[in-house]
């Protein structure tokens, strides 16, 4: 016998409120087919139509759907209350954080270390993942705070910008590229003549920057693409080519002279933000840590410039 899941309830409530599968997919970080199939399965379990799909431009909720919507909200509300009660019984000195790959690897531990100098009883539980992973963890109330590198368009979440991560153009530190920089080439010469590594995690930011300069991704001689910033950086260090990379991620490689950088004009950036679910009650440690981040006590600009 098939059972109704809390995720199906959450998806149905969102579709009923937004009257759109695509908006629900964006809000809850699901694919549109996954949203549609979950709602169809829910209707199959209940043996009734919850949504009227005859108007493709705007989904309407049926009478049965309206009744189910009210009950579904009550059930989810009760579940969230139980989750909060359970969380409050856990160690009140623990802050659970989900962080996107770049801040997780290069920022969060610095902030934790600084914070614990004055709050040595605080413990941290850190999870690393994509921005979509962090949104999902926040929705499921499995973490207190999320640290992401792109805006989240969901009214349930409140965001606090903490740092603008600049994008740098990294080059292998080899005699060839040392000579290249000594010649002071223009950015146009570099873009059209050199070989590149493409970091797909920065695709939107770098593509937009290139478009402002009058170029497209296809104009570059890209010999390798990676979905991992670490692999892209390692490829530059190994001499495979140039890459647009996060300045934070390059900090140690620059300091150890593993890579060179070219000063690009008006470098693009992405905003690193702390987000939390407004429906989640933070414990004392989470509230104190959020207040610390909001106070500006930790100087991100000084630390990562």
GROMACS .gro file of N, CA, C and O in nm, residues 198-247:
model
  200
  198UNK      N    1   3.712   2.555  -1.796
  198UNK     CA    2   3.584   2.618  -1.760
  198UNK      C    3   3.527   2.552  -1.635
  198UNK      O    4   3.509   2.431  -1.630
  199UNK      N    5   3.502   2.636  -1.533
  199UNK     CA    6   3.441   2.589  -1.408
  199UNK      C    7   3.290   2.610  -1.418
  199UNK      O    8   3.242   2.723  -1.411
  200UNK      N    9   3.216   2.501  -1.435
  200UNK     CA   10   3.071   2.512  -1.454
  200UNK      C   11   2.998   2.569  -1.334
  200UNK      O   12   2.887   2.620  -1.347
  201UNK      N   13   3.059   2.560  -1.215
  201UNK     CA   14   2.992   2.615  -1.097
  201UNK      C   15   2.987   2.768  -1.102
  201UNK      O   16   2.910   2.830  -1.029
  202UNK      N   17   3.070   2.828  -1.189
  202UNK     CA   18   3.070   2.974  -1.205
  202UNK      C   19   3.013   3.015  -1.340
  202UNK      O   20   3.032   3.129  -1.383
  203UNK      N   21   2.944   2.924  -1.406
  203UNK     CA   22   2.899   2.947  -1.543
  203UNK      C   23   2.819   3.076  -1.558
  203UNK      O   24   2.849   3.158  -1.647
  204UNK      N   25   2.718   3.097  -1.473
  204UNK     CA   26   2.632   3.215  -1.488
  204UNK      C   27   2.709   3.345  -1.467
  204UNK      O   28   2.694   3.441  -1.544
  205UNK      N   29   2.791   3.349  -1.362
  205UNK     CA   30   2.865   3.471  -1.328
  205UNK      C   31   2.965   3.507  -1.438
  205UNK      O   32   2.971   3.622  -1.484
  206UNK      N   33   3.043   3.409  -1.482
  206UNK     CA   34   3.147   3.436  -1.582
  206UNK      C   35   3.086   3.462  -1.719
  206UNK      O   36   3.131   3.551  -1.792
  207UNK      N   37   2.981   3.389  -1.755
  207UNK     CA   38   2.915   3.410  -1.885
  207UNK      C   39   2.860   3.552  -1.894
  207UNK      O   40   2.872   3.619  -1.997
  208UNK      N   41   2.798   3.599  -1.785
  208UNK     CA   42   2.743   3.735  -1.783
  208UNK      C   43   2.855   3.838  -1.797
  208UNK      O   44   2.841   3.939  -1.869
  209UNK      N   45   2.968   3.813  -1.731
  209UNK     CA   46   3.082   3.904  -1.739
  209UNK      C   47   3.135   3.911  -1.882
  209UNK      O   48   3.162   4.020  -1.935
  210UNK      N   49   3.149   3.795  -1.946
  210UNK     CA   50   3.199   3.792  -2.083
  210UNK      C   51   3.103   3.865  -2.178
  210UNK      O   52   3.147   3.937  -2.269
  211UNK      N   53   2.974   3.848  -2.156
  211UNK     CA   54   2.875   3.916  -2.241
  211UNK      C   55   2.887   4.068  -2.229
  211UNK      O   56   2.871   4.141  -2.328
  212UNK      N   57   2.917   4.117  -2.109
  212UNK     CA   58   2.935   4.261  -2.090
  212UNK      C   59   3.057   4.311  -2.168
  212UNK      O   60   3.062   4.427  -2.210
  213UNK      N   61   3.154   4.222  -2.188
  213UNK     CA   62   3.274   4.258  -2.264
  213UNK      C   63   3.256   4.237  -2.414
  213UNK      O   64   3.345   4.270  -2.493
  214UNK      N   65   3.142   4.179  -2.452
  214UNK     CA   66   3.116   4.154  -2.593
  214UNK      C   67   3.157   4.017  -2.641
  214UNK      O   68   3.172   3.994  -2.762
  215UNK      N   69   3.176   3.924  -2.547
  215UNK     CA   70   3.218   3.789  -2.583
  215UNK      C   71   3.119   3.686  -2.530
  215UNK      O   72   3.036   3.716  -2.444
  216UNK      N   73   3.133   3.565  -2.581
  216UNK     CA   74   3.054   3.453  -2.532
  216UNK      C   75   3.148   3.339  -2.493
  216UNK      O   76   3.265   3.338  -2.533
  217UNK      N   77   3.095   3.245  -2.421
  217UNK     CA   78   3.175   3.130  -2.379
  217UNK      C   79   3.237   3.059  -2.500
  217UNK      O   80   3.353   3.018  -2.496
  218UNK      N   81   3.160   3.049  -2.608
  218UNK     CA   82   3.208   2.979  -2.728
  218UNK      C   83   3.324   3.050  -2.797
  218UNK      O   84   3.391   2.990  -2.882
  219UNK      N   85   3.347   3.177  -2.763
  219UNK     CA   86   3.458   3.250  -2.823
  219UNK      C   87   3.592   3.207  -2.763
  219UNK      O   88   3.698   3.234  -2.821
  220UNK      N   89   3.588   3.144  -2.647
  220UNK     CA   90   3.711   3.101  -2.580
  220UNK      C   91   3.752   2.962  -2.630
  220UNK      O   92   3.668   2.881  -2.667
  221UNK      N   93   3.882   2.937  -2.627
  221UNK     CA   94   3.934   2.805  -2.661
  221UNK      C   95   3.934   2.719  -2.535
  221UNK      O   96   4.034   2.709  -2.464
  222UNK      N   97   3.818   2.661  -2.506
  222UNK     CA   98   3.801   2.582  -2.384
  222UNK      C   99   3.837   2.436  -2.413
  222UNK      O  100   3.774   2.371  -2.497
  223UNK      N  101   3.937   2.386  -2.342
  223UNK     CA  102   3.984   2.250  -2.368
  223UNK      C  103   3.936   2.150  -2.263
  223UNK      O  104   3.953   2.029  -2.280
  224UNK      N  105   3.877   2.201  -2.154
  224UNK     CA  106   3.823   2.111  -2.051
  224UNK      C  107   3.720   2.186  -1.968
  224UNK      O  108   3.734   2.305  -1.942
  225UNK      N  109   3.613   2.114  -1.929
  225UNK     CA  110   3.510   2.170  -1.841
  225UNK      C  111   3.494   2.080  -1.720
  225UNK      O  112   3.497   1.957  -1.732
  226UNK      N  113   3.477   2.142  -1.604
  226UNK     CA  114   3.461   2.066  -1.481
  226UNK      C  115   3.341   2.119  -1.402
  226UNK      O  116   3.310   2.238  -1.407
  227UNK      N  117   3.276   2.029  -1.330
  227UNK     CA  118   3.170   2.069  -1.238
  227UNK      C  119   3.224   2.091  -1.098
  227UNK      O  120   3.149   2.113  -1.004
  228UNK      N  121   3.354   2.084  -1.085
  228UNK     CA  122   3.420   2.100  -0.956
  228UNK      C  123   3.522   2.213  -0.963
  228UNK      O  124   3.612   2.212  -1.048
  229UNK      N  125   3.508   2.308  -0.873
  229UNK     CA  126   3.604   2.418  -0.866
  229UNK      C  127   3.743   2.366  -0.833
  229UNK      O  128   3.843   2.415  -0.886
  230UNK      N  129   3.751   2.264  -0.747
  230UNK     CA  130   3.880   2.209  -0.708
  230UNK      C  131   3.953   2.148  -0.827
  230UNK      O  132   4.073   2.168  -0.845
  231UNK      N  133   3.880   2.074  -0.911
  231UNK     CA  134   3.941   2.013  -1.029
  231UNK      C  135   3.988   2.120  -1.127
  231UNK      O  136   4.095   2.107  -1.189
  232UNK      N  137   3.907   2.225  -1.143
  232UNK     CA  138   3.946   2.334  -1.233
  232UNK      C  139   4.074   2.401  -1.183
  232UNK      O  140   4.166   2.429  -1.260
  233UNK      N  141   4.080   2.425  -1.053
  233UNK     CA  142   4.200   2.488  -0.995
  233UNK      C  143   4.322   2.398  -1.009
  233UNK      O  144   4.431   2.444  -1.046
  234UNK      N  145   4.306   2.269  -0.982
  234UNK     CA  146   4.417   2.175  -0.995
  234UNK      C  147   4.469   2.170  -1.139
  234UNK      O  148   4.590   2.156  -1.162
  235UNK      N  149   4.377   2.183  -1.235
  235UNK     CA  150   4.417   2.180  -1.376
  235UNK      C  151   4.500   2.302  -1.412
  235UNK      O  152   4.594   2.294  -1.492
  236UNK      N  153   4.466   2.416  -1.353
  236UNK     CA  154   4.546   2.537  -1.375
  236UNK      C  155   4.684   2.518  -1.314
  236UNK      O  156   4.787   2.548  -1.377
  237UNK      N  157   4.689   2.468  -1.192
  237UNK     CA  158   4.817   2.445  -1.124
  237UNK      C  159   4.904   2.349  -1.206
  237UNK      O  160   5.026   2.367  -1.216
  238UNK      N  161   4.841   2.250  -1.269
  238UNK     CA  162   4.915   2.151  -1.348
  238UNK      C  163   4.955   2.203  -1.486
  238UNK      O  164   5.021   2.131  -1.562
  239UNK      N  165   4.912   2.326  -1.519
  239UNK     CA  166   4.955   2.387  -1.644
  239UNK      C  167   4.865   2.361  -1.764
  239UNK      O  168   4.904   2.387  -1.878
  240UNK      N  169   4.742   2.312  -1.739
  240UNK     CA  170   4.654   2.279  -1.851
  240UNK      C  171   4.600   2.403  -1.922
  240UNK      O  172   4.577   2.401  -2.042
  241UNK      N  173   4.578   2.511  -1.848
  241UNK     CA  174   4.525   2.632  -1.909
  241UNK      C  175   4.486   2.734  -1.805
  241UNK      O  176   4.517   2.719  -1.687
  242UNK      N  177   4.415   2.839  -1.849
  242UNK     CA  178   4.370   2.946  -1.762
  242UNK      C  179   4.227   2.918  -1.717
  242UNK      O  180   4.155   2.843  -1.783
  243UNK      N  181   4.184   2.983  -1.608
  243UNK     CA  182   4.047   2.963  -1.562
  243UNK      C  183   4.001   3.082  -1.478
  243UNK      O  184   4.080   3.141  -1.404
  244UNK      N  185   3.873   3.116  -1.494
  244UNK     CA  186   3.810   3.212  -1.404
  244UNK      C  187   3.769   3.134  -1.279
  244UNK      O  188   3.691   3.039  -1.287
  245UNK      N  189   3.822   3.176  -1.163
  245UNK     CA  190   3.797   3.102  -1.040
  245UNK      C  191   3.768   3.198  -0.924
  245UNK      O  192   3.804   3.316  -0.929
  246UNK      N  193   3.706   3.144  -0.822
  246UNK     CA  194   3.678   3.222  -0.701
  246UNK      C  195   3.807   3.269  -0.636
  246UNK      O  196   3.901   3.191  -0.617
  247UNK      N  197   3.812   3.397  -0.601
  247UNK     CA  198   3.932   3.451  -0.538
  247UNK      C  199   3.958   3.386  -0.403
  247UNK      O  200   4.073   3.364  -0.364
   0.00000   0.00000   0.00000
